[in-house]
Amino acid sequence: MPRALIIDGKSIAHRLRLEVAAGVAHLQRARGVVPGLAVVLVGEDPASQVYVRTKMKATRDAGMISLEHKLPAGTPEASLLTLLAELNGRADVHGILVQLPLPSHIDTRRVIEAVDPAKDVDGFHPINIGRLASGACTLAPCTPAGCVILAKSVRSDLTGLEAVVIGRSNIVGKPVAQLLLNENCTVTVAHSRTRDLPSIVRRADLVVAAVGRAEMVRGDWIKPGATVIDVGIQRVPAADGRSRLVGDVAFDEAVDVAGALTPVPGGVGPMTVACLLKNTLRAAWASSQV
Ligand code: NDP
């Protein structure tokens, strides 16, 4: 049985990061501007600390300036908003990222809305979400943008494809659906209340799974030859007593049915950081033109 093409997110992300680094050098030569990304971390969540370190290193590796603001878990919301106002006003800061989740005493929505939309490199501000929904060129959320790049690495024109997105979060599912609509796919968004999910997924030429349930999508849900982008990341116990990372798709089954498939890890994950750098460069170019 032919096995699916394994979409190498690591190397696609690496190429994108090299392109961004070249773009950073070009911007510096052309306008004398070095892109700056400010990352704000509130609290000591271990996973968030790892994500922030990874993002900051990637920023520096691309030739950008990386500024870290680490605040204690008990930081009042007002202090965080004051910091964001200051970063919004700084000419050397082109991108602002507030690492989520925030401690429960802080209103995440208010914080997202406090970031200048022109510096919102996560693409979560309602203005950027509205622009995305209206088909305008904008700072798109990073993981969804990465999913689309991976899908287009298999087939550069997605026009007319039947796409099924499983998951409707504001961070992944909904923006992926918008981006795929902008690519002229016919998009279905499935969620926890969807009836007969397997038969809906079986229609899809392109599946994006963003659920957070280990190996939920089985091989026999997949249309032969479909492209499958697996956003999920879950740690599950392994046979040797240790643990392993898996996605939302049962990889060993899907690989014998799909035409192309992303692995976990090494698929969508690396694209998120690469797209963050791309957004930061884009924001810096835009600010240098005004
Ligand atoms: P959320 O928990 O916010 O959303 C999960 C979505 O899945 C919801 O819309 C939910 O439906 C839906 N869902 C839950 N159970 C089912 C089910 N049985 N059948 C169909 N749909 C279901 O998660 P996120 O979108 O933030 O993340 C999804 C996954 O992607 C997670 O594993 C996360 O770790 C991973 N992730 C990976 C990233 C990367 O860089 N690789 C970045 C971001 C996320 P409903 O709305 O009805 O509750």
Short mmCIF file of C-alpha atoms and ligand atoms in Angstrom, two decimals:
data_model
loop_
_atom_site.label_atom_id
_atom_site.label_comp_id
_atom_site.label_asym_id
_atom_site.label_seq_id
_atom_site.Cartn_x
_atom_site.Cartn_y
_atom_site.Cartn_z
CA MET A 1 0.00 0.00 0.00
CA PRO A 2 1.49 3.43 -0.89
CA ARG A 3 2.40 5.43 2.18
CA ALA A 4 1.66 9.12 2.54
CA LEU A 5 4.18 11.84 1.88
CA ILE A 6 5.37 12.99 5.31
CA ILE A 7 5.25 16.79 5.30
CA ASP A 8 8.52 17.93 6.85
CA GLY A 9 7.44 20.92 8.92
CA LYS A 10 10.90 21.25 10.41
CA SER A 11 12.63 21.83 7.11
CA ILE A 12 9.82 23.99 5.69
CA ALA A 13 10.00 26.13 8.85
CA HIS A 14 13.79 26.27 8.57
CA ARG A 15 13.53 27.58 5.00
CA LEU A 16 10.98 30.18 6.08
CA ARG A 17 13.24 31.32 8.91
CA LEU A 18 16.13 31.73 6.46
CA GLU A 19 13.86 33.79 4.20
CA VAL A 20 12.88 35.95 7.17
CA ALA A 21 16.55 36.42 8.11
CA ALA A 22 17.29 37.57 4.55
CA GLY A 23 14.29 39.92 4.77
CA VAL A 24 15.59 41.35 8.05
CA ALA A 25 18.96 42.11 6.45
CA HIS A 26 17.21 43.71 3.47
CA LEU A 27 15.04 45.91 5.72
CA GLN A 28 18.10 47.04 7.63
CA ARG A 29 19.93 47.95 4.41
CA ALA A 30 16.91 49.62 2.82
CA ARG A 31 15.48 51.52 5.79
CA GLY A 32 17.99 51.23 8.61
CA VAL A 33 15.38 49.40 10.70
CA VAL A 34 16.03 46.27 12.79
CA PRO A 35 12.76 44.52 13.70
CA GLY A 36 12.13 44.28 17.44
CA LEU A 37 9.85 41.73 19.10
CA ALA A 38 8.75 42.22 22.71
CA VAL A 39 7.61 39.07 24.48
CA VAL A 40 5.63 39.46 27.69
CA LEU A 41 5.38 36.53 30.09
CA VAL A 42 3.29 36.75 33.24
CA GLY A 43 3.95 34.04 35.82
CA GLU A 44 6.07 30.92 35.80
CA ASP A 45 4.13 28.33 33.85
CA PRO A 46 6.90 25.90 32.76
CA ALA A 47 5.49 25.25 29.27
CA SER A 48 5.10 29.00 28.65
CA GLN A 49 8.69 29.58 29.77
CA VAL A 50 9.91 27.03 27.21
CA TYR A 51 7.78 28.58 24.43
CA VAL A 52 9.07 32.07 25.27
CA ARG A 53 12.71 30.92 25.29
CA THR A 54 12.23 29.20 21.92
CA LYS A 55 10.60 32.27 20.39
CA MET A 56 13.26 34.62 21.71
CA LYS A 57 16.13 32.50 20.43
CA ALA A 58 14.49 32.20 17.00
CA THR A 59 14.01 35.98 16.94
CA ARG A 60 17.69 36.61 17.65
CA ASP A 61 18.76 33.92 15.14
CA ALA A 62 16.81 35.78 12.45
CA GLY A 63 18.77 38.97 13.21
CA MET A 64 15.96 40.70 15.08
CA ILE A 65 16.01 42.30 18.49
CA SER A 66 14.27 40.32 21.18
CA LEU A 67 13.01 42.03 24.33
CA GLU A 68 11.71 39.99 27.21
CA HIS A 69 9.37 41.27 29.91
CA LYS A 70 8.97 38.71 32.67
CA LEU A 71 6.36 39.71 35.22
CA PRO A 72 5.45 37.93 38.45
CA ALA A 73 2.27 35.82 38.52
CA GLY A 74 0.56 38.32 40.83
CA THR A 75 1.08 41.31 38.50
CA PRO A 76 -2.10 43.45 38.51
CA GLU A 77 -3.89 43.71 35.19
CA ALA A 78 -3.43 47.50 35.26
CA SER A 79 0.38 47.12 35.38
CA LEU A 80 0.32 44.79 32.39
CA LEU A 81 -1.86 47.27 30.47
CA THR A 82 0.58 50.08 31.35
CA LEU A 83 3.48 48.01 30.02
CA LEU A 84 1.58 47.31 26.78
CA ALA A 85 0.84 51.03 26.34
CA GLU A 86 4.55 51.74 26.71
CA LEU A 87 5.50 49.02 24.19
CA ASN A 88 2.83 50.28 21.77
CA GLY A 89 4.54 53.68 21.86
CA ARG A 90 8.11 52.48 21.34
CA ALA A 91 9.49 52.95 17.83
CA ASP A 92 12.01 50.10 18.26
CA VAL A 93 9.28 47.57 19.09
CA HIS A 94 7.49 46.33 15.95
CA GLY A 95 5.85 43.22 17.38
CA ILE A 96 4.31 42.48 20.77
CA LEU A 97 3.46 39.00 21.96
CA VAL A 98 1.74 38.32 25.27
CA GLN A 99 2.27 34.66 26.09
CA LEU A 100 -1.01 32.88 26.88
CA PRO A 101 -2.50 31.61 29.09
CA LEU A 102 -2.53 34.54 31.51
CA PRO A 103 -3.18 34.12 35.24
CA SER A 104 -6.91 33.91 35.99
CA HIS A 105 -7.15 37.37 37.64
CA ILE A 106 -6.26 39.01 34.30
CA ASP A 107 -8.89 39.50 31.58
CA THR A 108 -7.23 37.96 28.51
CA ARG A 109 -9.59 39.69 26.10
CA ARG A 110 -8.81 43.13 27.53
CA VAL A 111 -5.08 42.42 27.25
CA ILE A 112 -5.34 41.24 23.63
CA GLU A 113 -7.32 44.36 22.77
CA ALA A 114 -4.68 46.57 24.42
CA VAL A 115 -2.00 45.58 21.90
CA ASP A 116 -1.67 47.98 18.96
CA PRO A 117 -3.17 46.00 16.00
CA ALA A 118 -0.16 47.04 13.88
CA LYS A 119 2.13 45.27 16.41
CA ASP A 120 -0.18 42.31 17.07
CA VAL A 121 2.11 39.61 15.64
CA ASP A 122 -0.06 36.86 17.17
CA GLY A 123 -2.96 38.09 15.03
CA PHE A 124 -5.45 37.84 17.90
CA HIS A 125 -6.65 41.47 18.05
CA PRO A 126 -10.31 41.84 16.95
CA ILE A 127 -9.23 44.27 14.23
CA ASN A 128 -6.88 41.70 12.73
CA ILE A 129 -9.49 38.94 13.12
CA GLY A 130 -12.00 41.19 11.35
CA ARG A 131 -9.54 41.92 8.55
CA LEU A 132 -8.88 38.19 8.17
CA ALA A 133 -12.62 37.50 8.03
CA SER A 134 -13.09 40.15 5.36
CA GLY A 135 -10.33 38.61 3.26
CA ALA A 136 -7.87 41.48 3.76
CA CYS A 137 -4.14 40.96 3.90
CA THR A 138 -3.31 41.08 7.59
CA LEU A 139 -1.20 39.74 10.47
CA ALA A 140 -2.73 36.25 10.55
CA PRO A 141 -2.48 34.01 13.63
CA CYS A 142 0.76 32.02 13.46
CA THR A 143 -0.28 28.38 13.87
CA PRO A 144 -3.14 28.69 11.32
CA ALA A 145 -0.85 30.48 8.85
CA GLY A 146 1.68 27.66 9.31
CA CYS A 147 -1.03 25.06 8.57
CA VAL A 148 -1.83 26.73 5.27
CA ILE A 149 1.84 26.91 4.25
CA LEU A 150 2.18 23.18 4.98
CA ALA A 151 -0.97 22.36 2.97
CA LYS A 152 0.35 24.47 0.07
CA SER A 153 3.68 22.64 0.18
CA VAL A 154 1.75 19.61 -1.11
CA ARG A 155 -0.45 21.44 -3.63
CA SER A 156 0.27 25.09 -4.26
CA ASP A 157 -3.31 25.90 -5.30
CA LEU A 158 -5.97 24.84 -2.80
CA THR A 159 -8.83 26.23 -4.89
CA GLY A 160 -11.96 24.12 -4.84
CA LEU A 161 -10.72 21.61 -2.27
CA GLU A 162 -13.19 20.28 0.26
CA ALA A 163 -11.56 21.21 3.58
CA VAL A 164 -12.68 20.01 7.00
CA VAL A 165 -11.30 21.81 10.06
CA ILE A 166 -11.89 19.93 13.31
CA GLY A 167 -11.93 22.45 16.17
CA ARG A 168 -13.33 25.98 16.38
CA SER A 169 -11.04 27.74 18.84
CA ASN A 170 -10.23 31.41 18.26
CA ILE A 171 -6.53 30.54 18.21
CA VAL A 172 -6.54 27.71 15.68
CA GLY A 173 -9.81 26.35 14.27
CA LYS A 174 -11.63 29.55 13.29
CA PRO A 175 -8.65 31.37 11.77
CA VAL A 176 -7.58 28.24 9.84
CA ALA A 177 -11.09 28.09 8.42
CA GLN A 178 -10.91 31.76 7.38
CA LEU A 179 -7.51 31.33 5.77
CA LEU A 180 -8.70 28.26 3.84
CA LEU A 181 -11.78 30.14 2.71
CA ASN A 182 -9.46 32.89 1.47
CA GLU A 183 -7.61 30.14 -0.45
CA ASN A 184 -10.94 29.25 -2.15
CA CYS A 185 -11.50 25.97 -0.29
CA THR A 186 -15.02 24.81 0.53
CA VAL A 187 -14.73 24.77 4.30
CA THR A 188 -16.60 22.82 6.97
CA VAL A 189 -15.80 23.56 10.62
CA ALA A 190 -16.49 20.62 12.94
CA HIS A 191 -16.53 20.72 16.76
CA SER A 192 -17.59 18.74 19.80
CA ARG A 193 -21.29 18.98 18.90
CA THR A 194 -20.82 17.87 15.29
CA ARG A 195 -22.88 14.79 14.39
CA ASP A 196 -21.16 11.85 12.68
CA LEU A 197 -17.72 13.43 12.50
CA PRO A 198 -16.10 10.44 10.72
CA SER A 199 -18.38 10.75 7.71
CA ILE A 200 -17.76 14.52 7.50
CA VAL A 201 -13.99 14.01 7.65
CA ARG A 202 -14.26 11.30 4.96
CA ARG A 203 -15.44 13.97 2.47
CA ALA A 204 -12.33 16.07 2.91
CA ASP A 205 -9.50 16.53 0.44
CA LEU A 206 -7.81 18.53 3.21
CA VAL A 207 -8.21 17.84 6.93
CA VAL A 208 -6.92 20.16 9.65
CA ALA A 209 -7.25 18.55 13.09
CA ALA A 210 -7.04 21.02 16.00
CA VAL A 211 -8.83 19.27 18.83
CA GLY A 212 -6.39 18.29 21.55
CA ARG A 213 -7.56 14.63 21.80
CA ALA A 214 -4.81 12.11 21.26
CA GLU A 215 -5.20 10.09 18.04
CA MET A 216 -8.93 10.77 17.80
CA VAL A 217 -8.97 10.87 13.98
CA ARG A 218 -8.65 7.28 12.80
CA GLY A 219 -7.24 6.04 9.52
CA ASP A 220 -10.64 4.91 8.22
CA TRP A 221 -12.00 8.48 8.64
CA ILE A 222 -9.63 9.72 5.96
CA LYS A 223 -10.38 9.92 2.27
CA PRO A 224 -7.65 8.11 0.31
CA GLY A 225 -5.12 10.63 -0.96
CA ALA A 226 -6.23 13.48 1.34
CA THR A 227 -3.79 15.94 2.87
CA VAL A 228 -3.88 15.83 6.67
CA ILE A 229 -2.50 18.63 8.86
CA ASP A 230 -2.33 17.61 12.51
CA VAL A 231 -2.18 20.55 14.93
CA GLY A 232 -2.75 18.56 18.14
CA ILE A 233 0.04 17.84 20.59
CA GLN A 234 -0.56 15.49 23.50
CA ARG A 235 1.83 13.60 25.72
CA VAL A 236 0.69 10.01 26.26
CA PRO A 237 2.27 7.02 28.08
CA ALA A 238 4.51 4.92 25.83
CA ALA A 239 4.95 1.11 25.89
CA ASP A 240 8.42 1.45 27.48
CA GLY A 241 6.93 3.24 30.48
CA ARG A 242 8.08 6.65 29.28
CA SER A 243 5.93 9.09 27.34
CA ARG A 244 5.64 10.16 23.73
CA LEU A 245 4.08 13.04 21.85
CA VAL A 246 1.14 12.30 19.58
CA GLY A 247 -1.26 14.40 17.57
CA ASP A 248 -5.01 14.36 17.04
CA VAL A 249 -4.56 11.90 14.17
CA ALA A 250 -3.69 8.20 14.55
CA PHE A 251 -0.53 8.58 12.49
CA ASP A 252 0.23 4.86 11.95
CA GLU A 253 -3.23 4.31 10.47
CA ALA A 254 -3.47 7.58 8.55
CA VAL A 255 -0.11 7.16 6.88
CA ASP A 256 -1.47 4.23 4.82
CA VAL A 257 -4.51 6.18 3.59
CA ALA A 258 -3.63 9.88 3.31
CA GLY A 259 -1.74 11.35 0.38
CA ALA A 260 0.29 13.62 2.65
CA LEU A 261 0.44 13.98 6.41
CA THR A 262 2.21 16.07 9.03
CA PRO A 263 4.05 14.23 11.83
CA VAL A 264 3.88 15.13 15.53
CA PRO A 265 6.36 16.41 16.52
CA GLY A 266 8.03 18.04 13.53
CA GLY A 267 4.94 19.15 11.62
CA VAL A 268 2.89 22.19 12.60
CA GLY A 269 4.87 23.07 15.76
CA PRO A 270 7.98 24.52 14.07
CA MET A 271 5.81 26.53 11.69
CA THR A 272 4.23 28.51 14.52
CA VAL A 273 7.53 30.13 15.49
CA ALA A 274 8.57 30.68 11.87
CA CYS A 275 5.27 32.46 11.14
CA LEU A 276 5.72 34.62 14.23
CA LEU A 277 9.04 35.82 12.81
CA LYS A 278 7.41 36.41 9.43
CA ASN A 279 4.69 38.53 11.06
CA THR A 280 7.28 40.53 13.02
CA LEU A 281 9.23 41.29 9.84
CA ARG A 282 6.00 42.25 8.11
CA ALA A 283 5.00 44.59 10.95
CA ALA A 284 8.46 46.20 10.86
CA TRP A 285 8.25 46.79 7.08
CA ALA A 286 4.78 48.27 7.48
CA SER A 287 5.90 50.63 10.25
CA SER A 288 8.93 51.74 8.22
CA GLN A 289 6.63 52.80 5.39
CA VAL A 290 4.48 55.23 7.36
P1 NDP B 1 -9.18 24.24 22.28
O1 NDP B 1 -9.34 23.31 23.44
O2 NDP B 1 -9.32 25.69 22.49
O3 NDP B 1 -10.25 23.81 21.15
C1 NDP B 1 -10.47 22.46 20.85
C2 NDP B 1 -11.56 22.35 19.82
O4 NDP B 1 -11.78 20.97 19.57
C3 NDP B 1 -12.90 22.95 20.29
O5 NDP B 1 -13.46 23.72 19.26
C4 NDP B 1 -13.74 21.73 20.60
O6 NDP B 1 -15.11 21.87 20.29
C5 NDP B 1 -13.18 20.69 19.63
N1 NDP B 1 -13.41 19.35 20.12
C6 NDP B 1 -13.20 18.86 21.36
N2 NDP B 1 -13.57 17.56 21.42
C7 NDP B 1 -14.04 17.24 20.19
C8 NDP B 1 -14.58 16.07 19.61
N3 NDP B 1 -14.72 14.93 20.32
N4 NDP B 1 -14.95 16.08 18.33
C9 NDP B 1 -14.82 17.22 17.60
N5 NDP B 1 -14.31 18.37 18.08
C10 NDP B 1 -13.92 18.37 19.36
O7 NDP B 1 -7.78 23.85 21.63
P2 NDP B 1 -6.82 24.70 20.64
O8 NDP B 1 -7.53 25.01 19.39
O9 NDP B 1 -6.14 25.79 21.38
O10 NDP B 1 -5.71 23.59 20.36
C11 NDP B 1 -6.04 22.34 19.75
C12 NDP B 1 -4.80 21.45 19.78
O11 NDP B 1 -3.77 22.06 19.04
C13 NDP B 1 -4.22 21.19 21.18
O12 NDP B 1 -3.68 19.87 21.20
C14 NDP B 1 -3.09 22.19 21.29
O13 NDP B 1 -2.08 21.74 22.17
C15 NDP B 1 -2.60 22.18 19.86
N6 NDP B 1 -1.90 23.42 19.48
C16 NDP B 1 -0.72 23.29 18.83
C17 NDP B 1 -0.04 24.40 18.42
C18 NDP B 1 1.25 24.22 17.68
O14 NDP B 1 1.99 25.17 17.54
N7 NDP B 1 1.52 23.04 17.16
C19 NDP B 1 -0.51 25.76 18.70
C20 NDP B 1 -1.83 25.79 19.30
C21 NDP B 1 -2.48 24.65 19.69
P3 NDP B 1 -16.07 22.90 21.12
O15 NDP B 1 -15.76 24.26 20.62
O16 NDP B 1 -17.44 22.43 20.74
O17 NDP B 1 -15.75 22.70 22.57
#
